[in-house]
């Protein structure tokens, strides 16, 4: 049986911190903030999970894959422009915080 390659502990810890920050919005955020955080968390969960299985995972790669995922969703008009801006701003804040 072949062992799966995993991302570094540092990457996994960063992912956990970002996920925890998104979860915290449930306890402290307004309805609008909850909507934005939940939307972002959906994309984050998919992209972060893929990278957790990649030994070359990095926050930079996560940033790139998240940007691509969000751009594709926004191009499909999944959110109103104001909500798109709020999601993008929250993602940038999380990247800067961790």
PDB file of C-alpha atoms in Angstrom:
ATOM      1  CA  UNK A   1       0.000   0.000   0.000  1.00  0.00           C
ATOM      2  CA  UNK A   2       1.402   3.350  -1.018  1.00  0.00           C
ATOM      3  CA  UNK A   3       1.490   6.129   1.576  1.00  0.00           C
ATOM      4  CA  UNK A   4      -0.060   9.465   0.598  1.00  0.00           C
ATOM      5  CA  UNK A   5       2.247  12.453   0.490  1.00  0.00           C
ATOM      6  CA  UNK A   6       1.099  15.219   2.802  1.00  0.00           C
ATOM      7  CA  UNK A   7       1.682  18.935   2.966  1.00  0.00           C
ATOM      8  CA  UNK A   8       4.011  20.382   5.547  1.00  0.00           C
ATOM      9  CA  UNK A   9       2.839  20.817   9.117  1.00  0.00           C
ATOM     10  CA  UNK A  10       3.241  24.574   8.661  1.00  0.00           C
ATOM     11  CA  UNK A  11       0.830  24.580   5.712  1.00  0.00           C
ATOM     12  CA  UNK A  12      -1.693  22.397   7.534  1.00  0.00           C
ATOM     13  CA  UNK A  13      -1.513  24.676  10.586  1.00  0.00           C
ATOM     14  CA  UNK A  14      -2.157  27.742   8.415  1.00  0.00           C
ATOM     15  CA  UNK A  15      -5.148  26.018   6.802  1.00  0.00           C
ATOM     16  CA  UNK A  16      -6.512  25.165  10.245  1.00  0.00           C
ATOM     17  CA  UNK A  17      -6.118  28.774  11.409  1.00  0.00           C
ATOM     18  CA  UNK A  18      -7.922  30.138   8.349  1.00  0.00           C
ATOM     19  CA  UNK A  19     -10.681  27.565   8.738  1.00  0.00           C
ATOM     20  CA  UNK A  20     -11.041  28.458  12.404  1.00  0.00           C
ATOM     21  CA  UNK A  21     -11.264  32.166  11.559  1.00  0.00           C
ATOM     22  CA  UNK A  22     -14.031  31.424   9.054  1.00  0.00           C
ATOM     23  CA  UNK A  23     -15.838  29.306  11.651  1.00  0.00           C
ATOM     24  CA  UNK A  24     -15.566  32.203  14.116  1.00  0.00           C
ATOM     25  CA  UNK A  25     -17.792  34.333  11.930  1.00  0.00           C
ATOM     26  CA  UNK A  26     -20.671  32.036  12.874  1.00  0.00           C
ATOM     27  CA  UNK A  27     -20.303  33.084  16.507  1.00  0.00           C
ATOM     28  CA  UNK A  28     -19.577  36.767  16.012  1.00  0.00           C
ATOM     29  CA  UNK A  29     -20.619  37.880  12.531  1.00  0.00           C
ATOM     30  CA  UNK A  30     -23.658  39.612  11.163  1.00  0.00           C
ATOM     31  CA  UNK A  31     -25.927  37.831   8.684  1.00  0.00           C
ATOM     32  CA  UNK A  32     -24.039  39.428   5.778  1.00  0.00           C
ATOM     33  CA  UNK A  33     -20.667  38.437   7.232  1.00  0.00           C
ATOM     34  CA  UNK A  34     -21.934  34.902   7.792  1.00  0.00           C
ATOM     35  CA  UNK A  35     -23.059  34.656   4.165  1.00  0.00           C
ATOM     36  CA  UNK A  36     -19.702  35.930   2.854  1.00  0.00           C
ATOM     37  CA  UNK A  37     -17.670  33.675   5.171  1.00  0.00           C
ATOM     38  CA  UNK A  38     -19.776  30.615   4.350  1.00  0.00           C
ATOM     39  CA  UNK A  39     -19.407  31.206   0.636  1.00  0.00           C
ATOM     40  CA  UNK A  40     -15.643  31.624   0.961  1.00  0.00           C
ATOM     41  CA  UNK A  41     -15.400  28.590   3.230  1.00  0.00           C
ATOM     42  CA  UNK A  42     -16.975  26.411   0.539  1.00  0.00           C
ATOM     43  CA  UNK A  43     -14.255  27.327  -1.936  1.00  0.00           C
ATOM     44  CA  UNK A  44     -11.567  27.165   0.741  1.00  0.00           C
ATOM     45  CA  UNK A  45     -12.534  23.665   1.859  1.00  0.00           C
ATOM     46  CA  UNK A  46     -12.214  22.285  -1.672  1.00  0.00           C
ATOM     47  CA  UNK A  47      -8.946  24.004  -2.568  1.00  0.00           C
ATOM     48  CA  UNK A  48      -7.226  23.527   0.791  1.00  0.00           C
ATOM     49  CA  UNK A  49      -8.103  19.831   0.908  1.00  0.00           C
ATOM     50  CA  UNK A  50      -6.542  19.235  -2.516  1.00  0.00           C
ATOM     51  CA  UNK A  51      -3.349  20.943  -1.421  1.00  0.00           C
ATOM     52  CA  UNK A  52      -3.148  19.127   1.909  1.00  0.00           C
ATOM     53  CA  UNK A  53      -2.341  16.005  -0.131  1.00  0.00           C
ATOM     54  CA  UNK A  54       0.466  17.796  -2.025  1.00  0.00           C
ATOM     55  CA  UNK A  55       3.950  17.764  -0.541  1.00  0.00           C
ATOM     56  CA  UNK A  56       4.767  21.009  -2.365  1.00  0.00           C
ATOM     57  CA  UNK A  57       1.745  22.834  -0.932  1.00  0.00           C
ATOM     58  CA  UNK A  58       2.296  26.412   0.136  1.00  0.00           C
ATOM     59  CA  UNK A  59       0.224  29.400   1.122  1.00  0.00           C
ATOM     60  CA  UNK A  60       1.221  30.946  -2.215  1.00  0.00           C
ATOM     61  CA  UNK A  61      -0.223  27.947  -4.095  1.00  0.00           C
ATOM     62  CA  UNK A  62      -3.346  28.138  -1.961  1.00  0.00           C
ATOM     63  CA  UNK A  63      -3.687  31.814  -2.774  1.00  0.00           C
ATOM     64  CA  UNK A  64      -3.377  31.071  -6.494  1.00  0.00           C
ATOM     65  CA  UNK A  65      -5.885  28.223  -6.505  1.00  0.00           C
ATOM     66  CA  UNK A  66      -8.340  30.211  -4.408  1.00  0.00           C
ATOM     67  CA  UNK A  67      -8.023  33.187  -6.746  1.00  0.00           C
ATOM     68  CA  UNK A  68      -8.715  30.961  -9.748  1.00  0.00           C
ATOM     69  CA  UNK A  69     -11.671  29.299  -8.046  1.00  0.00           C
ATOM     70  CA  UNK A  70     -13.217  32.617  -7.035  1.00  0.00           C
ATOM     71  CA  UNK A  71     -12.597  34.218 -10.431  1.00  0.00           C
ATOM     72  CA  UNK A  72     -14.329  31.316 -12.145  1.00  0.00           C
ATOM     73  CA  UNK A  73     -17.294  31.547  -9.775  1.00  0.00           C
ATOM     74  CA  UNK A  74     -17.529  35.306 -10.218  1.00  0.00           C
ATOM     75  CA  UNK A  75     -17.376  34.921 -14.013  1.00  0.00           C
ATOM     76  CA  UNK A  76     -20.384  32.608 -13.681  1.00  0.00           C
ATOM     77  CA  UNK A  77     -22.221  35.392 -11.826  1.00  0.00           C
ATOM     78  CA  UNK A  78     -22.565  33.338  -8.658  1.00  0.00           C
ATOM     79  CA  UNK A  79     -22.608  36.502  -6.549  1.00  0.00           C
ATOM     80  CA  UNK A  80     -23.595  40.129  -6.911  1.00  0.00           C
ATOM     81  CA  UNK A  81     -20.628  42.474  -7.500  1.00  0.00           C
ATOM     82  CA  UNK A  82     -20.749  43.854  -3.942  1.00  0.00           C
ATOM     83  CA  UNK A  83     -20.680  40.329  -2.514  1.00  0.00           C
ATOM     84  CA  UNK A  84     -17.821  39.401  -4.852  1.00  0.00           C
ATOM     85  CA  UNK A  85     -15.826  42.316  -3.483  1.00  0.00           C
ATOM     86  CA  UNK A  86     -16.631  41.311   0.102  1.00  0.00           C
ATOM     87  CA  UNK A  87     -15.529  37.702  -0.513  1.00  0.00           C
ATOM     88  CA  UNK A  88     -12.298  38.842  -2.184  1.00  0.00           C
ATOM     89  CA  UNK A  89     -11.599  41.294   0.646  1.00  0.00           C
ATOM     90  CA  UNK A  90     -12.171  38.643   3.318  1.00  0.00           C
ATOM     91  CA  UNK A  91      -9.846  36.244   1.521  1.00  0.00           C
ATOM     92  CA  UNK A  92      -7.109  38.899   1.332  1.00  0.00           C
ATOM     93  CA  UNK A  93      -7.566  39.696   5.020  1.00  0.00           C
ATOM     94  CA  UNK A  94      -7.230  36.025   5.957  1.00  0.00           C
ATOM     95  CA  UNK A  95      -4.098  35.680   3.831  1.00  0.00           C
ATOM     96  CA  UNK A  96      -2.562  38.731   5.476  1.00  0.00           C
ATOM     97  CA  UNK A  97      -3.494  37.557   8.986  1.00  0.00           C
ATOM     98  CA  UNK A  98      -1.875  34.155   8.573  1.00  0.00           C
TER      99      UNK A  98
END
